DNA sequence: TTTGGTTCGATAATGATTTTCAGTAAGGAG
DNA sequence: CTCCTTACTGAAAATCATTATCGAACCAAA
């Protein structure tokens, strides 16, 4: 029935996002694609990114500045260590933490627990600040 | 010497926020204050809340919906366990986690590490799930 | 080629937050 | 208490990321 069609626009967004190692906003990604000569609409970029998030291909992260940034990530459960200077991102998991947080939540009577964990810092390639 | 003046508006916002146990957005807080008969501007509420966050009196949390919510919290370092139905919030700290995350970040060459950790779930006062 | 649904994208709309800026008032000086 | 300086207030306009519209472009199939 409702099939997903593969268009050059979607492919282009996937490729452009794949070339980056860190998170990037839809606006920025679109601007760079246009600057590189690709002619596609901002709306299309938003739709392509949303599709990728829904299919699990990419992760979305909404910062305190209100902008949502995207990144192609592994399918397994993980968290991010992000350089707040260059954006370099490392995926990681913390053994035991998942269980610890769930236990803590349960001890407070909470059910269906989910969590949001992100680490920020300055990577070795970036000057201290 | 840019000093801070105490106005009834700031006091009112602080009190209104203090009556709540969970996070609330500036828009919502303003709406309720107006509904309660207090006549102040939305801009003023935003400014009062921003001041409280800067002074460490309150915590701000920007959700994936783009809205920032505020809550008066303890001064000590802590994280939040939030009911996504009624908004009830519990502050907590995880012994050992702070060190574990810092060590992990350092092992990847990251400096000046900070972290964002929030737990979400349904509290015991809220139905189903 | 005709057909019917999918996708595109320019543009308008949305909605939270910020900026403006002229009028108000806190609070220290005298 | 009165004056002054200047932070504060708030209605309205400006920002800005994201979403909704809707006609045109596209594609696969009949
Ligand atoms: Zn990821
Ligand atoms: Zn996890
Ligand atoms: Zn808090
Ligand atoms: Zn912590």
CSV table of C-alpha atoms (C1' of nucleotides) and ligand atoms in Angstrom, one decimal:
chain,number,residue,atom,x,y,z
A,1,UNK,CA,0.0,0.0,0.0
A,2,UNK,CA,1.6,3.2,1.2
A,3,UNK,CA,5.0,2.7,-0.1
A,4,UNK,CA,8.0,4.8,0.6
A,5,UNK,CA,9.6,6.0,-2.6
A,6,UNK,CA,13.3,6.5,-2.9
A,7,UNK,CA,14.0,9.8,-4.5
A,8,UNK,CA,17.3,11.5,-5.2
A,9,UNK,CA,16.5,14.1,-2.6
A,10,UNK,CA,16.2,11.5,0.2
A,11,UNK,CA,19.3,9.8,-1.0
A,12,UNK,CA,21.2,13.1,-1.1
A,13,UNK,CA,20.1,14.0,2.4
A,14,UNK,CA,21.2,10.6,3.7
A,15,UNK,CA,24.5,10.9,2.0
A,16,UNK,CA,25.2,14.4,3.2
A,17,UNK,CA,24.3,13.5,6.7
A,18,UNK,CA,26.4,10.3,6.5
A,19,UNK,CA,29.5,12.3,5.6
A,20,UNK,CA,29.3,14.1,8.9
A,21,UNK,CA,30.5,12.7,12.2
A,22,UNK,CA,28.5,14.9,14.5
A,23,UNK,CA,25.0,16.3,14.8
A,24,UNK,CA,23.7,18.9,12.4
A,25,UNK,CA,20.5,20.9,12.1
A,26,UNK,CA,18.1,20.6,9.2
A,27,UNK,CA,18.7,24.3,8.4
A,28,UNK,CA,22.5,23.9,8.3
A,29,UNK,CA,22.4,20.7,6.3
A,30,UNK,CA,20.1,22.3,3.8
A,31,UNK,CA,22.3,25.4,3.5
A,32,UNK,CA,25.3,23.3,2.8
A,33,UNK,CA,23.6,21.2,0.3
A,34,UNK,CA,22.4,24.2,-1.6
A,35,UNK,CA,25.8,25.8,-1.4
A,36,UNK,CA,27.2,22.6,-2.9
A,37,UNK,CA,25.0,23.0,-5.8
A,38,UNK,CA,22.1,20.6,-5.0
A,39,UNK,CA,18.8,22.2,-5.5
A,40,UNK,CA,16.2,20.9,-3.1
A,41,UNK,CA,13.7,22.5,-0.7
A,42,UNK,CA,14.2,23.0,3.1
A,43,UNK,CA,10.8,21.3,3.6
A,44,UNK,CA,12.1,18.3,1.8
A,45,UNK,CA,15.2,18.1,4.0
A,46,UNK,CA,13.0,18.3,7.1
A,47,UNK,CA,10.8,15.5,5.8
A,48,UNK,CA,13.8,13.3,4.8
A,49,UNK,CA,15.3,13.7,8.3
A,50,UNK,CA,12.1,13.0,10.0
A,51,UNK,CA,11.7,9.8,8.0
A,52,UNK,CA,15.2,8.7,9.0
A,53,UNK,CA,14.5,9.3,12.6
A,54,UNK,CA,11.2,7.3,12.4
A,55,UNK,CA,12.9,4.4,10.7
A,56,UNK,CA,15.6,4.4,13.4
A,57,UNK,CA,18.3,5.3,10.9
A,58,UNK,CA,19.1,8.6,12.7
A,59,UNK,CA,18.9,10.1,16.1
A,60,UNK,CA,17.4,13.6,16.8
A,61,UNK,CA,18.6,15.8,19.6
A,62,UNK,CA,16.9,19.0,20.6
A,63,UNK,CA,19.2,21.4,22.3
A,64,UNK,CA,18.4,24.2,24.7
A,65,UNK,CA,18.6,26.6,21.8
A,66,UNK,CA,15.5,25.0,20.5
A,67,UNK,CA,17.1,23.6,17.4
A,68,UNK,CA,16.9,19.9,16.6
A,69,UNK,CA,20.0,18.3,15.2
A,70,UNK,CA,20.4,15.0,13.5
A,71,UNK,CA,23.0,12.3,13.1
A,72,UNK,CA,23.1,8.8,11.6
A,73,UNK,CA,23.6,6.4,14.5
A,74,UNK,CA,23.8,2.8,15.3
A,75,UNK,CA,20.6,0.9,15.9
A,76,UNK,CA,21.5,-0.4,19.3
A,77,UNK,CA,20.7,1.6,22.4
A,78,UNK,CA,23.3,4.2,23.2
A,79,UNK,CA,24.1,7.6,24.4
A,80,UNK,CA,26.2,10.5,23.1
A,81,UNK,CA,29.4,12.2,24.1
A,82,UNK,CA,29.4,15.4,22.1
A,83,UNK,CA,32.1,18.1,21.6
A,84,UNK,CA,30.5,21.4,22.1
A,85,UNK,CA,33.1,23.1,19.9
A,86,UNK,CA,33.4,21.0,16.8
A,87,UNK,CA,30.4,18.7,17.3
A,88,UNK,CA,32.4,15.5,17.2
A,89,UNK,CA,30.2,12.7,18.6
A,90,UNK,CA,31.0,9.4,20.2
A,91,UNK,CA,28.4,6.8,20.9
A,92,UNK,CA,28.6,4.8,24.2
A,93,UNK,CA,26.7,2.7,26.6
A,94,UNK,CA,27.2,2.4,30.3
A,95,UNK,CA,27.0,-1.1,31.7
A,96,UNK,CA,24.8,-1.2,34.7
A,97,UNK,CA,23.5,2.3,34.4
A,98,UNK,CA,20.3,1.3,32.5
A,99,UNK,CA,19.4,-1.1,35.4
A,100,UNK,CA,20.4,1.4,38.0
A,101,UNK,CA,18.1,4.2,36.7
A,102,UNK,CA,15.2,1.8,36.2
A,103,UNK,CA,15.6,0.6,39.8
A,104,UNK,CA,15.7,4.1,41.0
A,105,UNK,CA,12.6,5.1,39.2
A,106,UNK,CA,10.8,2.0,40.3
A,107,UNK,CA,11.7,2.7,43.9
A,108,UNK,CA,9.9,6.0,43.5
A,109,UNK,CA,6.8,4.3,42.1
A,110,UNK,CA,7.4,5.2,38.5
A,111,UNK,CA,6.6,2.8,35.7
A,112,UNK,CA,7.5,2.7,32.0
A,113,UNK,CA,10.7,4.5,32.6
A,114,UNK,CA,12.8,6.0,29.8
A,115,UNK,CA,15.8,8.1,30.1
A,116,UNK,CA,17.8,10.9,28.3
A,117,UNK,CA,21.5,10.9,28.9
A,118,UNK,CA,24.0,13.1,27.0
A,119,UNK,CA,27.6,14.1,27.9
A,120,UNK,CA,29.2,17.3,26.6
A,121,UNK,CA,32.7,18.5,26.6
A,122,UNK,CA,35.7,19.6,24.5
A,123,UNK,CA,37.4,17.0,22.4
A,124,UNK,CA,41.1,16.6,22.1
A,125,UNK,CA,41.1,18.2,18.6
A,126,UNK,CA,39.6,21.4,19.9
A,127,UNK,CA,41.3,24.1,21.9
A,128,UNK,CA,40.4,24.4,25.6
A,129,UNK,CA,37.7,26.9,26.4
B,1,UNK,CA,27.0,48.5,39.0
B,2,UNK,CA,24.0,46.8,37.4
B,3,UNK,CA,22.0,45.9,40.5
B,4,UNK,CA,18.7,43.9,40.8
B,5,UNK,CA,15.5,45.5,42.0
B,6,UNK,CA,12.8,43.6,43.7
B,7,UNK,CA,9.4,44.1,42.2
B,8,UNK,CA,6.0,42.6,43.0
B,9,UNK,CA,6.0,40.9,39.6
B,10,UNK,CA,9.2,39.0,40.3
B,11,UNK,CA,8.0,38.0,43.8
B,12,UNK,CA,4.7,36.9,42.3
B,13,UNK,CA,6.4,34.7,39.7
B,14,UNK,CA,8.7,33.2,42.4
B,15,UNK,CA,5.7,32.4,44.6
B,16,UNK,CA,3.6,31.0,41.8
B,17,UNK,CA,6.4,28.7,40.6
B,18,UNK,CA,7.1,27.7,44.2
B,19,UNK,CA,3.5,26.4,44.7
B,20,UNK,CA,4.1,23.9,41.9
B,21,UNK,CA,5.9,20.6,42.4
B,22,UNK,CA,6.7,20.0,38.7
B,23,UNK,CA,8.1,21.8,35.7
B,24,UNK,CA,5.9,24.4,34.0
B,25,UNK,CA,6.4,26.6,30.9
B,26,UNK,CA,6.5,30.4,31.0
B,27,UNK,CA,3.4,30.6,28.9
B,28,UNK,CA,1.4,28.3,31.2
B,29,UNK,CA,2.6,30.0,34.3
B,30,UNK,CA,1.7,33.4,32.9
B,31,UNK,CA,-1.8,32.2,31.8
B,32,UNK,CA,-2.5,30.8,35.2
B,33,UNK,CA,-1.4,34.0,37.0
B,34,UNK,CA,-3.5,36.1,34.7
B,35,UNK,CA,-6.5,33.8,35.3
B,36,UNK,CA,-5.9,34.2,39.0
B,37,UNK,CA,-6.3,37.9,38.7
B,38,UNK,CA,-2.6,39.0,38.6
B,39,UNK,CA,-2.0,41.5,35.8
B,40,UNK,CA,1.5,41.2,34.5
B,41,UNK,CA,3.0,40.8,31.1
B,42,UNK,CA,4.3,37.6,29.5
B,43,UNK,CA,7.6,39.3,28.8
B,44,UNK,CA,8.0,40.0,32.5
B,45,UNK,CA,7.4,36.3,33.4
B,46,UNK,CA,10.1,35.3,30.9
B,47,UNK,CA,12.5,37.7,32.4
B,48,UNK,CA,11.7,36.7,36.0
B,49,UNK,CA,12.2,33.1,35.2
B,50,UNK,CA,15.4,33.7,33.3
B,51,UNK,CA,16.7,35.6,36.3
B,52,UNK,CA,15.9,32.7,38.6
B,53,UNK,CA,17.7,30.3,36.4
B,54,UNK,CA,20.8,32.5,36.3
B,55,UNK,CA,20.8,32.9,40.0
B,56,UNK,CA,20.5,29.2,40.4
B,57,UNK,CA,17.1,29.4,42.1
B,58,UNK,CA,15.4,27.4,39.4
B,59,UNK,CA,16.2,24.8,36.8
B,60,UNK,CA,15.2,25.1,33.1
B,61,UNK,CA,14.4,22.1,30.9
B,62,UNK,CA,13.9,22.3,27.2
B,63,UNK,CA,11.8,19.5,25.9
B,64,UNK,CA,11.7,18.0,22.4
B,65,UNK,CA,8.6,20.0,21.8
B,66,UNK,CA,10.8,23.1,22.0
B,67,UNK,CA,9.1,24.5,25.1
B,68,UNK,CA,11.3,25.4,28.1
B,69,UNK,CA,9.8,24.6,31.5
B,70,UNK,CA,11.0,25.8,34.8
B,71,UNK,CA,11.0,24.6,38.4
B,72,UNK,CA,12.4,25.8,41.7
B,73,UNK,CA,15.1,23.2,42.7
B,74,UNK,CA,17.7,22.6,45.3
B,75,UNK,CA,21.1,24.2,44.8
B,76,UNK,CA,23.0,21.0,45.0
B,77,UNK,CA,23.8,19.1,41.9
B,78,UNK,CA,20.9,16.7,41.0
B,79,UNK,CA,18.9,15.2,38.2
B,80,UNK,CA,15.2,14.8,37.6
B,81,UNK,CA,12.7,11.9,37.5
B,82,UNK,CA,9.6,13.3,35.8
B,83,UNK,CA,6.1,12.0,35.4
B,84,UNK,CA,5.2,12.5,31.8
B,85,UNK,CA,1.5,12.5,32.8
B,86,UNK,CA,1.1,14.8,35.7
B,87,UNK,CA,4.5,16.4,35.7
B,88,UNK,CA,5.4,15.3,39.3
B,89,UNK,CA,9.2,15.7,39.7
B,90,UNK,CA,11.6,14.0,42.0
B,91,UNK,CA,15.2,15.2,42.4
B,92,UNK,CA,17.9,12.6,42.8
B,93,UNK,CA,21.6,12.0,42.5
B,94,UNK,CA,23.3,8.8,41.5
B,95,UNK,CA,26.4,7.9,43.6
B,96,UNK,CA,29.2,6.9,41.3
B,97,UNK,CA,27.6,8.0,38.1
B,98,UNK,CA,29.2,11.4,38.1
B,99,UNK,CA,32.7,9.9,38.3
B,100,UNK,CA,31.8,7.2,35.8
B,101,UNK,CA,30.7,9.6,33.1
B,102,UNK,CA,33.7,11.9,33.7
B,103,UNK,CA,36.1,9.0,33.4
B,104,UNK,CA,34.4,7.8,30.3
B,105,UNK,CA,34.6,11.2,28.7
B,106,UNK,CA,38.3,11.6,29.7
B,107,UNK,CA,39.1,8.2,28.2
B,108,UNK,CA,37.9,9.6,24.9
B,109,UNK,CA,40.0,12.7,25.3
B,110,UNK,CA,37.2,15.0,26.3
B,111,UNK,CA,37.8,17.8,28.8
B,112,UNK,CA,35.5,20.1,30.7
B,113,UNK,CA,32.8,17.5,30.8
B,114,UNK,CA,29.2,18.3,31.7
B,115,UNK,CA,26.2,16.0,31.5
B,116,UNK,CA,22.4,16.0,31.0
B,117,UNK,CA,20.5,13.2,32.7
B,118,UNK,CA,16.7,13.0,33.0
B,119,UNK,CA,14.4,10.1,33.7
B,120,UNK,CA,10.8,10.0,32.6
B,121,UNK,CA,8.0,7.7,33.5
B,122,UNK,CA,4.5,7.4,34.9
B,123,UNK,CA,4.2,8.0,38.7
B,124,UNK,CA,2.1,6.0,41.0
B,125,UNK,CA,-0.6,8.6,41.2
B,126,UNK,CA,-1.2,8.5,37.5
B,127,UNK,CA,-3.4,5.8,35.8
B,128,UNK,CA,-2.3,3.1,33.5
B,129,UNK,CA,0.7,3.7,31.3
C,1,DT,C1',-0.7,7.4,-22.8
C,2,DT,C1',-3.8,7.7,-19.0
C,3,DT,C1',-4.4,7.2,-14.1
C,4,DG,C1',-3.9,7.6,-9.2
C,5,DG,C1',-1.1,8.1,-5.5
C,6,DT,C1',3.4,10.0,-3.7
C,7,DT,C1',6.7,13.6,-3.3
C,8,DC,C1',8.3,18.3,-4.0
C,9,DG,C1',8.9,22.9,-2.8
C,10,DA,C1',7.5,27.8,-2.7
C,11,DT,C1',5.0,30.2,0.4
C,12,DA,C1',2.0,31.1,4.3
C,13,DA,C1',1.1,30.0,9.0
C,14,DT,C1',2.4,28.7,13.7
C,15,DG,C1',4.1,29.3,18.1
C,16,DA,C1',7.6,30.1,21.5
C,17,DT,C1',11.0,33.4,22.8
C,18,DT,C1',13.3,37.9,22.1
C,19,DT,C1',13.8,42.7,21.0
C,20,DT,C1',12.0,47.4,21.0
C,21,DC,C1',11.1,51.4,23.3
C,22,DA,C1',8.3,54.6,25.7
C,23,DG,C1',6.3,55.0,30.2
C,24,DT,C1',6.7,53.4,35.2
C,25,DA,C1',8.6,52.9,39.7
C,26,DA,C1',12.4,51.0,43.0
C,27,DG,C1',15.4,52.9,46.2
C,28,DG,C1',19.5,55.6,47.2
C,29,DA,C1',21.0,60.5,47.9
C,30,DG,C1',20.2,64.8,50.0
D,1,DC,C1',9.9,63.4,52.2
D,2,DT,C1',11.4,64.7,47.5
D,3,DC,C1',14.4,64.1,43.6
D,4,DC,C1',17.0,61.5,40.3
D,5,DT,C1',19.0,57.9,38.2
D,6,DT,C1',18.2,53.9,36.0
D,7,DA,C1',16.4,49.2,36.2
D,8,DC,C1',11.9,47.4,35.2
D,9,DT,C1',7.6,46.8,32.8
D,10,DG,C1',4.7,45.3,29.0
D,11,DA,C1',2.3,46.0,24.5
D,12,DA,C1',3.6,45.4,20.1
D,13,DA,C1',6.8,44.0,16.5
D,14,DA,C1',10.5,41.1,15.2
D,15,DT,C1',12.9,36.5,15.2
D,16,DC,C1',13.3,31.9,13.9
D,17,DA,C1',12.9,27.1,13.7
D,18,DT,C1',9.4,24.1,12.3
D,19,DT,C1',4.9,22.8,10.2
D,20,DA,C1',0.9,23.2,7.2
D,21,DT,C1',-0.9,24.2,2.5
D,22,DC,C1',-1.7,23.0,-2.0
D,23,DG,C1',-0.8,23.0,-6.8
D,24,DA,C1',2.9,21.1,-9.8
D,25,DA,C1',6.0,17.4,-10.7
D,26,DC,C1',6.9,12.4,-10.7
D,27,DC,C1',6.5,7.5,-11.0
D,28,DA,C1',4.9,3.0,-11.6
D,29,DA,C1',1.5,0.4,-13.5
D,30,DA,C1',-2.4,-0.6,-16.5
E,1,LIG,ZN1,23.1,8.3,18.4
E,2,LIG,ZN1,20.4,4.2,28.1
E,3,LIG,ZN1,16.2,20.5,39.4
E,4,LIG,ZN1,25.0,14.7,37.6
